[in-house]
GROMACS .gro file of C-alpha atoms in nm:
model
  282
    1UNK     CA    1  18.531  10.306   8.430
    2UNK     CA    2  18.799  10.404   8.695
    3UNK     CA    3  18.940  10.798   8.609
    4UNK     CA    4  19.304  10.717   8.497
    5UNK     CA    5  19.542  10.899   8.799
    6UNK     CA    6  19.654  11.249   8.741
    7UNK     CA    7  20.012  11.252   8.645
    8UNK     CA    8  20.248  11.334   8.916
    9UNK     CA    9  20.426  11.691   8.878
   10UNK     CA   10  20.790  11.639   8.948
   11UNK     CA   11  20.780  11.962   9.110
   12UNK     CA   12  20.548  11.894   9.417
   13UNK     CA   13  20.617  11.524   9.451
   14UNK     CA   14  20.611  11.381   9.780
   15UNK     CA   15  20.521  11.012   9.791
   16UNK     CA   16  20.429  10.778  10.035
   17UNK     CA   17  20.485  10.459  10.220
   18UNK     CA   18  20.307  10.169  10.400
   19UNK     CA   19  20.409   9.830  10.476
   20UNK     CA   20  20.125   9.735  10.679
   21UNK     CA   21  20.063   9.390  10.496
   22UNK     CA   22  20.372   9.320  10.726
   23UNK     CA   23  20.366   9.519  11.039
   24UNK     CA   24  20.241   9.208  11.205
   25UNK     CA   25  20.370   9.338  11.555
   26UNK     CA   26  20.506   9.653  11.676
   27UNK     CA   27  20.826   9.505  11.621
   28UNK     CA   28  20.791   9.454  11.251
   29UNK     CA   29  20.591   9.748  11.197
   30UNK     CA   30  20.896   9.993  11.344
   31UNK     CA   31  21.164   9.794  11.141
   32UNK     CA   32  20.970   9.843  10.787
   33UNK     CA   33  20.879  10.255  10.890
   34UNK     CA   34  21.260  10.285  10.957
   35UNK     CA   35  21.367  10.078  10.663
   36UNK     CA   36  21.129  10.258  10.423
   37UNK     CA   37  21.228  10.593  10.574
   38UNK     CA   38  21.569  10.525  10.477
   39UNK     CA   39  21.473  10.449  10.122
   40UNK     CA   40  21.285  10.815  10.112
   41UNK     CA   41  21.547  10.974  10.208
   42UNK     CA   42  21.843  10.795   9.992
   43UNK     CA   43  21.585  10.902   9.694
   44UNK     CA   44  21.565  11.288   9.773
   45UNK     CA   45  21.272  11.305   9.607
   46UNK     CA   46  21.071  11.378   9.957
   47UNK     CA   47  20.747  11.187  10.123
   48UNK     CA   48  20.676  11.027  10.435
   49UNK     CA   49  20.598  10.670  10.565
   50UNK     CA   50  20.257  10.673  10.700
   51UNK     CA   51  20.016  10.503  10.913
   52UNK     CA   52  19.743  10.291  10.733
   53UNK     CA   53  19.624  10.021  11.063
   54UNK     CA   54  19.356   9.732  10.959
   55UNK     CA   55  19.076   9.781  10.944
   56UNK     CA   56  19.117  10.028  10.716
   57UNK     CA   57  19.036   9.885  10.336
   58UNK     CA   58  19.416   9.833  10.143
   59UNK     CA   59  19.186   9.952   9.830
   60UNK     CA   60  19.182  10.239   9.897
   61UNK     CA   61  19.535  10.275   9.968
   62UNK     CA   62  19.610  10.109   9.638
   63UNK     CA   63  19.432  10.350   9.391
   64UNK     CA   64  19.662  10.699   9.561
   65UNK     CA   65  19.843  10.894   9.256
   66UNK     CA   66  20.126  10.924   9.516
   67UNK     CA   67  20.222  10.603   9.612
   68UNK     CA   68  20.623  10.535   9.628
   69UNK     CA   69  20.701  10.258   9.738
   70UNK     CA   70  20.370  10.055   9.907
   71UNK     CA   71  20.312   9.668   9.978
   72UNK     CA   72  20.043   9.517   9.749
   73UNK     CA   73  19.908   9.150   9.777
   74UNK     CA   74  20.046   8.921   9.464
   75UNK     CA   75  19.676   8.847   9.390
   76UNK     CA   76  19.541   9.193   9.282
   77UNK     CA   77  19.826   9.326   9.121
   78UNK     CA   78  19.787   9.017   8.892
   79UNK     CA   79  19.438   9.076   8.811
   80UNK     CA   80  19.580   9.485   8.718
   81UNK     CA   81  19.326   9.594   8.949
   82UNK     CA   82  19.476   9.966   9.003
   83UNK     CA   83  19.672  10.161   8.861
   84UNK     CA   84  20.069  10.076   8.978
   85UNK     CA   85  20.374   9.968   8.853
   86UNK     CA   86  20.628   9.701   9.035
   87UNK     CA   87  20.920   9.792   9.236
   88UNK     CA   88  21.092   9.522   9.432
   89UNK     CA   89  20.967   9.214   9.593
   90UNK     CA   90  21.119   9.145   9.925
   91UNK     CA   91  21.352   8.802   9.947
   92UNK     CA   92  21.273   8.693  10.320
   93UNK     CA   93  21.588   8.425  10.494
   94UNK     CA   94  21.303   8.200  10.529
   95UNK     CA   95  20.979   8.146  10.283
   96UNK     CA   96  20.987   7.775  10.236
   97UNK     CA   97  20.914   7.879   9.882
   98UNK     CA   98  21.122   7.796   9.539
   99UNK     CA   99  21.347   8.079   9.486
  100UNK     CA  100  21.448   8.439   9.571
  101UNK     CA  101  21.087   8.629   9.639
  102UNK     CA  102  20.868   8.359   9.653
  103UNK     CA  103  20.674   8.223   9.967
  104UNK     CA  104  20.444   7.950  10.089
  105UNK     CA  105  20.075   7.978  10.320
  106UNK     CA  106  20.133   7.788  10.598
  107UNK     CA  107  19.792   7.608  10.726
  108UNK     CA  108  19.810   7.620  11.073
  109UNK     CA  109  19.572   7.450  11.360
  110UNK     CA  110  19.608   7.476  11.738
  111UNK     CA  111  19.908   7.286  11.959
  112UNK     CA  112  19.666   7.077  12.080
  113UNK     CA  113  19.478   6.994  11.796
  114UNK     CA  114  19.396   6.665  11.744
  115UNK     CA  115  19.399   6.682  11.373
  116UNK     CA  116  19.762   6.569  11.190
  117UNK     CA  117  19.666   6.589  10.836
  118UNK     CA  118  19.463   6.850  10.628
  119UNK     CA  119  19.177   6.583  10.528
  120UNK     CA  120  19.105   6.542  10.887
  121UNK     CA  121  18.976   6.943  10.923
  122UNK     CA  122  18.732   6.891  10.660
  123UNK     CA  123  18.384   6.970  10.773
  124UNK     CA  124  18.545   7.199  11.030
  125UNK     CA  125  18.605   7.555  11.162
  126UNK     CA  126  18.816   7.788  10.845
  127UNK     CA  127  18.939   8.132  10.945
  128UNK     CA  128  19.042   8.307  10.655
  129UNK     CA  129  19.188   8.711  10.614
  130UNK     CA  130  19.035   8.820  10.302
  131UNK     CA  131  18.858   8.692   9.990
  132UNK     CA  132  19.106   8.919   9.754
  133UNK     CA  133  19.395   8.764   9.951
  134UNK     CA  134  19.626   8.511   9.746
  135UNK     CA  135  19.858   8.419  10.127
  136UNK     CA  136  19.503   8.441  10.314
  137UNK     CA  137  19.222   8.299  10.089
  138UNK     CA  138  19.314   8.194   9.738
  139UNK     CA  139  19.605   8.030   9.808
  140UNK     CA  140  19.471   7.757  10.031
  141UNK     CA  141  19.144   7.745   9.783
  142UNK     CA  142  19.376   7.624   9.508
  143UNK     CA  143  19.541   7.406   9.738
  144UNK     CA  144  19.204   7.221   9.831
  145UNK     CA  145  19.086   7.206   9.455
  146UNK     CA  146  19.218   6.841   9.403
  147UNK     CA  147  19.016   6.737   9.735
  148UNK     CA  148  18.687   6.811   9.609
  149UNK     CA  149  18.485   6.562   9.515
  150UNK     CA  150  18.276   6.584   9.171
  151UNK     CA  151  18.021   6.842   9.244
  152UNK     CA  152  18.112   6.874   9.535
  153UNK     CA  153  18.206   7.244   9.652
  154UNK     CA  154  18.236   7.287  10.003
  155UNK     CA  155  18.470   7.144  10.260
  156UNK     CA  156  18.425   7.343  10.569
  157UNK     CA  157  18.136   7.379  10.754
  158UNK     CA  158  18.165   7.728  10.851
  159UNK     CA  159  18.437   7.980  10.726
  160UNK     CA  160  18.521   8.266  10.975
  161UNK     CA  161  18.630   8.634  10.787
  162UNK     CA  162  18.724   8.813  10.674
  163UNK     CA  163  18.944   8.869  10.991
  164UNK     CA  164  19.200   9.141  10.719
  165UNK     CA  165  19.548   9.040  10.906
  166UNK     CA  166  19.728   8.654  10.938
  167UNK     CA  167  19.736   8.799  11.360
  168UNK     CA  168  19.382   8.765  11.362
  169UNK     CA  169  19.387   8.422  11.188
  170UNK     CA  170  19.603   8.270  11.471
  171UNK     CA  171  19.452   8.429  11.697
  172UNK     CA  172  19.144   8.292  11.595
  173UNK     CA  173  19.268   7.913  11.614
  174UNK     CA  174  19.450   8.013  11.958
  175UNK     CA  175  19.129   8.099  12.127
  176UNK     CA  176  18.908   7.784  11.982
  177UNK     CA  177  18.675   8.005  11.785
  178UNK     CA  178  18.841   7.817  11.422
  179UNK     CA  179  19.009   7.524  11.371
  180UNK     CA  180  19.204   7.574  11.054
  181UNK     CA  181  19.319   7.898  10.864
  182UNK     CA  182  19.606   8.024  10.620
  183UNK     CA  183  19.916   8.194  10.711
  184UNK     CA  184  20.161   8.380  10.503
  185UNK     CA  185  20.484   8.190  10.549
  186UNK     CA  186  20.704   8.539  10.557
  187UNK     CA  187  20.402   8.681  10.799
  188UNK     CA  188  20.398   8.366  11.023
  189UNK     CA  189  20.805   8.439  11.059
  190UNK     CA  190  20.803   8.750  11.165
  191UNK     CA  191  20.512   8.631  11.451
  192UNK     CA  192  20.761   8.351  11.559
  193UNK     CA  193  21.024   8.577  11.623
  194UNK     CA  194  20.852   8.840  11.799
  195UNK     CA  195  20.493   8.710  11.937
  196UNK     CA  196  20.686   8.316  12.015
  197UNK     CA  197  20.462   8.256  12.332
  198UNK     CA  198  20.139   8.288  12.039
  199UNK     CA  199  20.304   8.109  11.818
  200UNK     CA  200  20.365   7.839  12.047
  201UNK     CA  201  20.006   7.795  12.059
  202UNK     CA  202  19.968   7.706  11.645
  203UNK     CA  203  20.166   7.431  11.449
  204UNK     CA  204  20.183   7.408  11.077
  205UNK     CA  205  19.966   7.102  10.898
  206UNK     CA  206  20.037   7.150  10.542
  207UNK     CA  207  20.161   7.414  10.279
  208UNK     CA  208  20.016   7.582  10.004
  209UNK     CA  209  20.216   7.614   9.633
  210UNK     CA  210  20.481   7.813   9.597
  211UNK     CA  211  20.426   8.170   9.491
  212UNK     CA  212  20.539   8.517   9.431
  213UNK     CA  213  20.589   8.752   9.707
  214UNK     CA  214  20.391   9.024   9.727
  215UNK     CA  215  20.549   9.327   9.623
  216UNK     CA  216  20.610   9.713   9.674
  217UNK     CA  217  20.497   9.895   9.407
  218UNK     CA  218  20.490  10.258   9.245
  219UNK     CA  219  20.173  10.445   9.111
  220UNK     CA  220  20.180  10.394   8.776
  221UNK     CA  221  20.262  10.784   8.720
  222UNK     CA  222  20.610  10.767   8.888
  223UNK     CA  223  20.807  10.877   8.654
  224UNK     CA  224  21.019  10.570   8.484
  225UNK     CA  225  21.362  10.729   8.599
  226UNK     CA  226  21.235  10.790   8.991
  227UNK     CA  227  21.081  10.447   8.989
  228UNK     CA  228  21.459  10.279   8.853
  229UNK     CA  229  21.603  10.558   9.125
  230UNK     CA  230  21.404  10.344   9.417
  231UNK     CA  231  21.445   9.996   9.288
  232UNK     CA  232  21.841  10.039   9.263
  233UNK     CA  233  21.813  10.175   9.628
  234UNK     CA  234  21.634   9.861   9.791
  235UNK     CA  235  21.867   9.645   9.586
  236UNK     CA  236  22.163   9.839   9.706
  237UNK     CA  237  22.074   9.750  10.084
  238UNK     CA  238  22.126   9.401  10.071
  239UNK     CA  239  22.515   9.512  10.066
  240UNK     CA  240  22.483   9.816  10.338
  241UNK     CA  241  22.627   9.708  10.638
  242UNK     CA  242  22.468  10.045  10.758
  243UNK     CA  243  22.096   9.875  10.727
  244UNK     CA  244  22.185   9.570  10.874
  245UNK     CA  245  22.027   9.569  11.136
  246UNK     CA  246  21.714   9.692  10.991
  247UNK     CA  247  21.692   9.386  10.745
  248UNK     CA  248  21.819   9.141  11.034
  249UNK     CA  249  21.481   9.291  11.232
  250UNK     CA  250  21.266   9.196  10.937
  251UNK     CA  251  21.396   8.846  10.875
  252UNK     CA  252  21.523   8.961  10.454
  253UNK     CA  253  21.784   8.907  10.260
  254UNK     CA  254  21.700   9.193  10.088
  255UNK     CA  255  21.525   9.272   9.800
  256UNK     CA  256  21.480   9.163   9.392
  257UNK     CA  257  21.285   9.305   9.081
  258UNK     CA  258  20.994   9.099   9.041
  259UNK     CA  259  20.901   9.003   8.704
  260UNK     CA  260  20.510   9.058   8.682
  261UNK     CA  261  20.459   8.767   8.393
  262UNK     CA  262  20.544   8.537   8.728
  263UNK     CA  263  20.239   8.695   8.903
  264UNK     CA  264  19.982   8.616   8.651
  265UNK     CA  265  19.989   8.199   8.817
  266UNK     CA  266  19.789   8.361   9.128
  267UNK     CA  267  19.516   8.500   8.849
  268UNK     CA  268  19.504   8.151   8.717
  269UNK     CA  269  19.507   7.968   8.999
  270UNK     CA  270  19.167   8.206   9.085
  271UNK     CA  271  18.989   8.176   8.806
  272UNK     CA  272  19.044   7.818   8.792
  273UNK     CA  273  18.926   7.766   9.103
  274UNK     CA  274  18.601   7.982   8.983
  275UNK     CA  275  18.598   7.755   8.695
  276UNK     CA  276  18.516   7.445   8.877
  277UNK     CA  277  18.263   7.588   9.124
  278UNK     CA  278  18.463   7.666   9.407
  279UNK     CA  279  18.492   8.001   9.433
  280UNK     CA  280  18.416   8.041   9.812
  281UNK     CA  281  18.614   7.814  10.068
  282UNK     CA  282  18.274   7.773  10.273
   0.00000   0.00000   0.00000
């Protein structure tokens, strides 16, 4: 059993920040340090924002005692897989999903793919980013559930991964080496706008079910009052005119208090998956 986090002394606090799950480019990268800086310092309750570059394992990052305010995929904080609490999910201007913090995969092939529909990539190329990924994995495993054929449980004939960021996954696809893969809609916005000659190279075949964001979240120590101190903050921005620039940068509205009951559809949608054999895409 997992040792339960040391409680964090009020005293000594000094939390941290990441929002790699969204640095997709420099661009984005600068605009979240910047954005979560300003939260850190509106909360005076000290830390830093700090580097945490793919490859190395989100896990890891996850189970810290002194996490303040970090990005963590929909999928495991369902499944209560470490020990954090929610803060705020971001609400991004476009997510093609249904309703304030949600989102969509987009499945994405090359410009010049021949293929127009999703059937016609069966038996294929997949790239995928990670098996514990909802946006990069078990999104688009649900989505192909009502495709498979009775006992049937494979559609591609190769699956290329775990490649850890949606960058890899179109770049992948760009340079022929896969022929289909999954994209996080907020992800695949924030490549549009700053990588557009890559982006050029992809179009979008299909769509995965709406979903929750993922979210920022708290180790589960934070005291109660410091963790209501930073979600008030991040909602607060939406109204700044001070930030908004920052939030402009990132392609957000701004931010909402996720409800994590809404989560617990990605556990079900991976389990039943699981439950009718296809628990690997290839």
């Amino acid at each position: 059993m997992r040792p339960a986090p040391k409680p964090v002394d009020d005293i000594t606090l000094r939390m941290i920040a990441n929002a790699r799950m969204y640095s997709v480019t420099p661009e984005a990268a600068a605009a979240w340090k910047a954005l979560l800086q300003e939260v850190l310092l509106r909360a005076k309750m000290g830390g830093e924002v700090i580097d945490y570059p793919a490859p190395a394992p989100l896990e890891a990052l996850w189970q810290r005692a002194d996490l303040g305010c970090v990005f963590m995929c929909g999928l495991p904080f369902s499944l209560g897989l470490f020990p954090v609490a929610p803060l705020v999910a971001p609400v991004p201007l476009h997510s093609l999903g249904e309703g304030a913090g949600t989102y969509r995969s987009r499945l994405i092939v090359a410009q010049d793919s021949p293929f127009q529909r999703l059937e016609e990539t069966f038996g294929h190329r997949l790239a995928f980013t990670n098996p514990e990924s909802h946006s990069g994995y078990s999104a688009l495993r649900h989505h192909l559930l009502p495709f498979l054929a009775t006992g049937k449980h494979q559609l591609y004939a190769t699956a290329l991964g775990p490649l850890i960021t949606p960058r890899r996954v179109v770049e992948a696809i760009v340079s022929g080496s896969a022929d289909i893969g999954p994209v996080d809609g907020y992800a695949f916005e924030l490549l549009s706008r700053y990588e557009p000659e890559l982006m050029r190279q992809v179009r979008v075949i299909d769509s995965t079910a709406s979903a929750p964001m993922p979210l920022l979240v708290s180790a589960a120590t934070l005291p109660p009052e410091k963790r209501t101190a930073l979600q008030q903050i991040f909602l607060s921005l939406e109204h700044d005119p001070r930030v908004a620039n920052l939030l402009n940068a990132l392609l957000l509205k701004g931010f909402i208090i996720p409800d994590p009951v809404d989560y617990q559809v990605l556990a079900q949608r991976a389990d039943n998956a699981c439950q009718q054999g296809y628990s690997h895409l290839a």
